[in-house]
C-alpha positions as a Python dict, from the first residue, in 0.01 Angstrom:
ca = {
    (1, 'M'): (0, 0, 0),
    (2, 'S'): (317, -165, -111),
    (3, 'V'): (444, -498, 20),
    (4, 'A'): (806, -498, 147),
    (5, 'K'): (1041, -765, -16),
    (6, 'P'): (1257, -953, 189),
    (7, 'S'): (1625, -821, 195),
    (8, 'F'): (1793, -1193, 198),
    (9, 'K'): (1808, -1412, -112),
    (10, 'K'): (1645, -1726, -151),
    (11, 'V'): (1816, -2047, -117),
    (12, 'I'): (1830, -2217, -464),
    (13, 'L'): (1879, -2580, -440),
    (14, 'P'): (2110, -2781, -659),
    (15, 'H'): (1895, -3041, -867),
    (16, 'P'): (1836, -3309, -762),
    (17, 'A'): (1888, -3182, -380),
    (18, 'K'): (1825, -3514, -229),
    (19, 'E'): (2099, -3649, -420),
    (20, 'T'): (2366, -3399, -412),
    (21, 'L'): (2321, -3256, -37),
    (22, 'P'): (2452, -3417, 266),
    (23, 'T'): (2205, -3642, 443),
    (24, 'M'): (2170, -3688, 817),
    (25, 'Y'): (2401, -3977, 786),
    (26, 'D'): (2659, -3751, 650),
    (27, 'L'): (2636, -3453, 886),
    (28, 'P'): (2747, -3469, 1251),
    (29, 'S'): (2477, -3534, 1500),
    (30, 'E'): (2657, -3422, 1801),
    (31, 'D'): (2920, -3152, 1885),
    (32, 'P'): (3137, -3239, 2202),
    (33, 'E'): (3167, -2855, 2246),
    (34, 'E'): (2788, -2819, 2253),
    (35, 'P'): (2557, -2981, 2537),
    (36, 'G'): (2259, -3175, 2426),
    (37, 'L'): (2137, -3496, 2275),
    (38, 'P'): (2331, -3640, 1987),
    (39, 'D'): (2004, -3769, 1808),
    (40, 'E'): (1635, -3856, 1884),
    (41, 'F'): (1743, -4217, 1984),
    (42, 'H'): (1899, -4050, 2296),
    (43, 'L'): (1556, -3904, 2397),
    (44, 'W'): (1342, -4180, 2315),
    (45, 'Q'): (1539, -4480, 2477),
    (46, 'P'): (1568, -4350, 2823),
    (47, 'Q'): (1190, -4269, 2819),
    (48, 'L'): (1129, -4625, 2703),
    (49, 'C'): (1362, -4773, 3006),
    (50, 'S'): (1182, -4545, 3242),
    (51, 'E'): (849, -4654, 3146),
    (52, 'T'): (911, -5016, 3144),
    (53, 'F'): (1167, -5067, 3453),
    (54, 'R'): (936, -5247, 3696),
    (55, 'P'): (1146, -5437, 3946),
    (56, 'P'): (883, -5692, 4070),
    (57, 'N'): (982, -5665, 4458),
    (58, 'Y'): (986, -5271, 4495),
    (59, 'E'): (689, -5039, 4487),
    (60, 'S'): (686, -4774, 4219),
    (61, 'E'): (767, -4503, 4486),
    (62, 'R'): (1083, -4704, 4594),
    (63, 'V'): (1231, -4704, 4260),
    (64, 'F'): (1433, -4393, 4127),
    (65, 'V'): (1537, -4371, 3756),
    (66, 'A'): (1695, -4090, 3595),
    (67, 'S'): (1859, -4004, 3241),
    (68, 'D'): (2137, -3775, 3196),
    (69, 'L'): (2163, -3689, 3565),
    (70, 'N'): (2483, -3642, 3748),
    (71, 'L'): (2606, -3953, 3959),
    (72, 'Y'): (2855, -3836, 4206),
    (73, 'Y'): (3036, -4135, 4361),
    (74, 'D'): (3374, -4031, 4540),
    (75, 'P'): (3328, -3863, 4870),
    (76, 'K'): (3717, -3776, 4851),
    (77, 'H'): (3659, -3607, 4517),
    (78, 'T'): (3342, -3442, 4532),
    (79, 'A'): (3368, -3259, 4197),
    (80, 'W'): (3378, -3601, 4031),
    (81, 'Y'): (3073, -3754, 3863),
    (82, 'K'): (2955, -3958, 3577),
    (83, 'R'): (2651, -3895, 3372),
    (84, 'P'): (2493, -4215, 3267),
    (85, 'D'): (2247, -4199, 2976),
    (86, 'W'): (1985, -4381, 3216),
    (87, 'F'): (2007, -4557, 3550),
    (88, 'A'): (1798, -4690, 3809),
    (89, 'V'): (1823, -4728, 4200),
    (90, 'V'): (1565, -4968, 4372),
    (91, 'G'): (1497, -4941, 4749),
    (92, 'I'): (1490, -4572, 4780),
    (93, 'S'): (1237, -4292, 4729),
    (94, 'R'): (1182, -4151, 4394),
    (95, 'F'): (1223, -3821, 4563),
    (96, 'Y'): (1524, -3653, 4746),
    (97, 'Q'): (1459, -3658, 5134),
    (98, 'E'): (1119, -3794, 5035),
    (99, 'R'): (1000, -3452, 4912),
    (100, 'E'): (1176, -3296, 4617),
    (101, 'L'): (1295, -3378, 4270),
    (102, 'R'): (1666, -3477, 4255),
    (103, 'M'): (1899, -3240, 4091),
    (104, 'S'): (2172, -3497, 4118),
    (105, 'Y'): (2233, -3839, 4279),
    (106, 'V'): (2487, -3843, 4541),
    (107, 'I'): (2620, -4180, 4644),
    (108, 'W'): (2751, -4062, 4984),
    (109, 'Q'): (2428, -3927, 5089),
    (110, 'E'): (2178, -4209, 4966),
    (111, 'E'): (2411, -4498, 5037),
    (112, 'V'): (2247, -4695, 4758),
    (113, 'R'): (2402, -4761, 4464),
    (114, 'P'): (2230, -4812, 4100),
    (115, 'I'): (2142, -5152, 4007),
    (116, 'V'): (2166, -5075, 3648),
    (117, 'A'): (2332, -4817, 3437),
    (118, 'I'): (2284, -4786, 3049),
    (119, 'E'): (2515, -4597, 2808),
    (120, 'L'): (2374, -4548, 2450),
    (121, 'L'): (2672, -4550, 2225),
    (122, 'S'): (2736, -4240, 2003),
    (123, 'A'): (3049, -4179, 1796),
    (124, 'S'): (3192, -3926, 2049),
    (125, 'T'): (3161, -4148, 2354),
    (126, 'K'): (3183, -4515, 2222),
    (127, 'D'): (3538, -4573, 2341),
    (128, 'Q'): (3477, -4433, 2679),
    (129, 'D'): (3153, -4591, 2723),
    (130, 'L'): (3302, -4929, 2640),
    (131, 'G'): (3621, -4892, 2860),
    (132, 'Y'): (3858, -4850, 2570),
    (133, 'S'): (3945, -4491, 2651),
    (134, 'E'): (4264, -4420, 2866),
    (135, 'R'): (4240, -4187, 3157),
    (136, 'T'): (4279, -3829, 3058),
    (137, 'G'): (4340, -3727, 3402),
    (138, 'E'): (4297, -3810, 3764),
    (139, 'A'): (3932, -3908, 3743),
    (140, 'P'): (3847, -4279, 3665),
    (141, 'T'): (3688, -4377, 3351),
    (142, 'K'): (3313, -4450, 3320),
    (143, 'W'): (3393, -4837, 3304),
    (144, 'E'): (3601, -4803, 3616),
    (145, 'V'): (3355, -4632, 3811),
    (146, 'Y'): (3056, -4840, 3711),
    (147, 'E'): (3234, -5166, 3736),
    (148, 'Q'): (3495, -5147, 3987),
    (149, 'I'): (3398, -4846, 4223),
    (150, 'L'): (3023, -4854, 4240),
    (151, 'A'): (3009, -5238, 4129),
    (152, 'I'): (2676, -5176, 3971),
    (153, 'P'): (2546, -5520, 3884),
    (154, 'Y'): (2408, -5442, 3528),
    (155, 'Y'): (2626, -5213, 3333),
    (156, 'V'): (2453, -5222, 2969),
    (157, 'T'): (2592, -5044, 2653),
    (158, 'F'): (2385, -5024, 2337),
    (159, 'D'): (2462, -4918, 1988),
    (160, 'R'): (2140, -4855, 1786),
    (161, 'V'): (2332, -4885, 1459),
    (162, 'S'): (2482, -5220, 1526),
    (163, 'N'): (2226, -5352, 1778),
}
């Protein structure tokens, strides 16, 4: 019995590969054309926020936390939403109508705004998250929604590279 040889060629790395090929710092960690997280930090940090956010005056069943969930805010423009990296709302059920997982958070249905919204800065969203970007259309920027429209008491931005 003969063993079939692969039909593809083996990749031969230049020597020394670690010093001549791009590192994770050289290569893009996100592509605006593709959905998904830009790096592992954007997965771990929201988990840490969810595990440690414990407002003292609310039972855990009356605290809703979410990451990368659409936050619909304008009943006159029902397709407009923002998608915070993480946010928390207190005084409401974790479950939509007390019984099912949320697919989004709709301000005009819940009538309770988030108490905190966090944006984890990345190269492609930094200007928008910090309020430096201009409006590209009719919809307001993240900064305008969080600060002026919803008046979220705590809007936090964090850049893991510069602390």
